[in-house]
PDB file of C-alpha atoms in Angstrom:
ATOM      1  CA  SER G   1     -18.721  -1.712   3.317  1.00 87.00           C
ATOM      2  CA  PRO G   2     -16.152   0.735   3.526  1.00 90.00           C
ATOM      3  CA  GLU G   3     -13.899  -1.324   6.091  1.00 93.00           C
ATOM      4  CA  THR G   4     -13.553  -4.711   4.023  1.00 95.00           C
ATOM      5  CA  MET G   5     -12.395  -1.950   0.883  1.00 94.00           C
ATOM      6  CA  GLU G   6      -9.991  -0.155   3.752  1.00 95.00           C
ATOM      7  CA  ALA G   7      -8.951  -3.580   5.091  1.00 96.00           C
ATOM      8  CA  ALA G   8      -8.424  -5.234   1.764  1.00 96.00           C
ATOM      9  CA  SER G   9      -5.846  -2.179   0.914  1.00 96.00           C
ATOM     10  CA  ALA G  10      -3.989  -2.328   4.045  1.00 96.00           C
ATOM     11  CA  GLU G  11      -3.628  -6.912   3.905  1.00 97.00           C
ATOM     12  CA  ILE G  12      -1.852  -5.823   0.143  1.00 97.00           C
ATOM     13  CA  PHE G  13       0.463  -3.232   1.093  1.00 95.00           C
ATOM     14  CA  ALA G  14       1.440  -6.108   3.765  1.00 96.00           C
ATOM     15  CA  ILE G  15       2.088  -8.652   1.074  1.00 96.00           C
ATOM     16  CA  ALA G  16       4.064  -7.186  -1.018  1.00 96.00           C
ATOM     17  CA  MET G  17       5.945  -5.536   1.355  1.00 95.00           C
ATOM     18  CA  VAL G  18       7.079  -9.176   2.802  1.00 96.00           C
ATOM     19  CA  CYS G  19       7.092 -11.135  -0.633  1.00 96.00           C
ATOM     20  CA  SER G  20       9.736  -7.508  -1.957  1.00 95.00           C
ATOM     21  CA  TRP G  21      12.107  -7.774   0.899  1.00 95.00           C
ATOM     22  CA  ILE G  22      12.244 -11.341   0.193  1.00 96.00           C
ATOM     23  CA  LEU G  23      12.388 -11.567  -3.060  1.00 96.00           C
ATOM     24  CA  THR G  24      15.330  -8.637  -2.533  1.00 95.00           C
ATOM     25  CA  TYR G  25      17.123 -10.533   0.477  1.00 94.00           C
ATOM     26  CA  THR G  26      17.604 -14.186  -1.866  1.00 95.00           C
ATOM     27  CA  PHE G  27      18.158 -12.509  -5.396  1.00 96.00           C
ATOM     28  CA  ASN G  28      19.996  -8.499  -4.653  1.00 93.00           C
ATOM     29  CA  THR G  29      21.551  -8.446  -1.416  1.00 92.00           C
ATOM     30  CA  THR G  30      23.940  -5.801  -2.813  1.00 92.00           C
ATOM     31  CA  VAL G  31      21.516  -3.294  -2.264  1.00 92.00           C
ATOM     32  CA  LEU G  32      20.814  -3.579   0.820  1.00 91.00           C
ATOM     33  CA  GLU G  33      24.391  -3.439   1.885  1.00 90.00           C
ATOM     34  CA  SER G  34      25.296   0.056  -0.437  1.00 89.00           C
ATOM     35  CA  ASN G  35      22.378   1.963  -1.257  1.00 89.00           C
ATOM     36  CA  SER G  36      21.639   5.853  -2.142  1.00 88.00           C
ATOM     37  CA  LEU G  37      19.670   6.028   0.572  1.00 88.00           C
ATOM     38  CA  LYS G  38      21.577   4.359   3.257  1.00 90.00           C
ATOM     39  CA  ASP G  39      24.765   6.608   1.750  1.00 89.00           C
ATOM     40  CA  VAL G  40      22.654   9.460   2.850  1.00 90.00           C
ATOM     41  CA  VAL G  41      20.947   8.820   5.898  1.00 90.00           C
ATOM     42  CA  GLY G  42      22.473   5.936   7.477  1.00 90.00           C
ATOM     43  CA  TYR G  43      20.273   3.214   7.284  1.00 90.00           C
ATOM     44  CA  ASN G  44      17.300   1.411   5.018  1.00 89.00           C
ATOM     45  CA  ASN G  45      13.363   2.016   5.060  1.00 87.00           C
ATOM     46  CA  LEU G  46      10.876   0.139   3.708  1.00 87.00           C
ATOM     47  CA  CYS G  47      11.339   1.467   0.507  1.00 87.00           C
ATOM     48  CA  VAL G  48      14.804  -0.792  -0.377  1.00 89.00           C
ATOM     49  CA  GLY G  49      13.462  -3.538  -0.001  1.00 89.00           C
ATOM     50  CA  TRP G  50      10.479  -2.344  -3.133  1.00 88.00           C
ATOM     51  CA  ASP G  51      12.287  -0.245  -5.324  1.00 88.00           C
ATOM     52  CA  GLU G  52      14.643  -2.167  -7.435  1.00 88.00           C
ATOM     53  CA  ALA G  53      14.880  -5.205  -9.192  1.00 90.00           C
ATOM     54  CA  PRO G  54      13.602  -7.945  -8.887  1.00 93.00           C
ATOM     55  CA  ALA G  55      11.150  -6.881  -6.634  1.00 94.00           C
ATOM     56  CA  VAL G  56       9.851  -3.900  -8.416  1.00 94.00           C
ATOM     57  CA  TYR G  57       8.183  -5.837 -11.066  1.00 95.00           C
ATOM     58  CA  VAL G  58       6.555  -7.846  -7.613  1.00 94.00           C
ATOM     59  CA  ALA G  59       5.368  -4.636  -6.105  1.00 94.00           C
ATOM     60  CA  THR G  60       4.417  -1.918  -8.622  1.00 94.00           C
ATOM     61  CA  PRO G  61       0.607  -4.360 -10.187  1.00 95.00           C
ATOM     62  CA  LEU G  62       0.313  -5.410  -6.134  1.00 96.00           C
ATOM     63  CA  TYR G  63       0.696  -1.784  -5.125  1.00 95.00           C
ATOM     64  CA  THR G  64      -1.471  -0.793  -7.785  1.00 96.00           C
ATOM     65  CA  LEU G  65      -4.322  -2.974  -6.746  1.00 97.00           C
ATOM     66  CA  MET G  66      -3.550  -1.812  -3.734  1.00 96.00           C
ATOM     67  CA  ILE G  67      -4.797   2.176  -4.871  1.00 97.00           C
ATOM     68  CA  PHE G  68      -7.674   0.696  -6.239  1.00 97.00           C
ATOM     69  CA  PHE G  69      -8.867  -0.642  -3.042  1.00 97.00           C
ATOM     70  CA  TYR G  70      -7.784   2.275  -1.209  1.00 96.00           C
ATOM     71  CA  ILE G  71     -10.005   4.399  -4.124  1.00 97.00           C
ATOM     72  CA  ARG G  72     -12.844   2.302  -3.841  1.00 97.00           C
ATOM     73  CA  TYR G  73     -12.563   2.582   0.190  1.00 96.00           C
ATOM     74  CA  VAL G  74     -13.092   6.309  -0.188  1.00 96.00           C
ATOM     75  CA  ASN G  75     -15.598   6.798  -2.170  1.00 96.00           C
ATOM     76  CA  LEU G  76     -17.478   4.299  -0.266  1.00 96.00           C
ATOM     77  CA  ASN G  77     -17.037   6.349   2.679  1.00 95.00           C
ATOM     78  CA  PHE G  78     -17.850   8.983   0.747  1.00 95.00           C
ATOM     79  CA  ILE G  79     -21.667   7.546  -0.825  1.00 95.00           C
ATOM     80  CA  ARG G  80     -22.153   6.692   2.840  1.00 94.00           C
ATOM     81  CA  MET G  81     -21.424   9.666   5.168  1.00 92.00           C
ATOM     82  CA  GLN G  82     -23.919  11.539   2.512  1.00 92.00           C
ATOM     83  CA  LEU G  83     -26.414   9.201   3.093  1.00 91.00           C
ATOM     84  CA  THR G  84     -25.881   9.122   6.963  1.00 88.00           C
ATOM     85  CA  LYS G  85     -26.315  12.363   6.023  1.00 86.00           C
ATOM     86  CA  ASN G  86     -29.063  12.985   3.792  1.00 78.00           C
ATOM     87  CA  ARG G  87     -31.577  10.777   6.589  1.00 78.00           C
ATOM     88  CA  THR G  88     -30.491  13.094   9.490  1.00 77.00           C
ATOM     89  CA  ARG G  89     -31.601  15.771   7.633  1.00 71.00           C
ATOM     90  CA  SER G  90     -35.542  14.445   7.304  1.00 66.00           C
ATOM     91  CA  GLN G  91     -35.444  13.229  10.551  1.00 64.00           C
TER      92      GLN G  91
END
């Protein structure tokens, strides 16, 4: 079902975020203390954890997989919408 694809996309996003932040916190803590975003805005947002090495090497393939599942969700949802539309016309 389309909802399964959407859930898979959300789960992969969560996994990518957690893995990225663990990697950044473990191997590259200096980026958490000083970066362009923190210098301008004053705080780190979620992107800081996965925008730097080594986290970006894990996050990029996971993000690609997340996009695939979300595109599949949109595709399946569109097909379901068309089928529902056709069925209501015939009734």
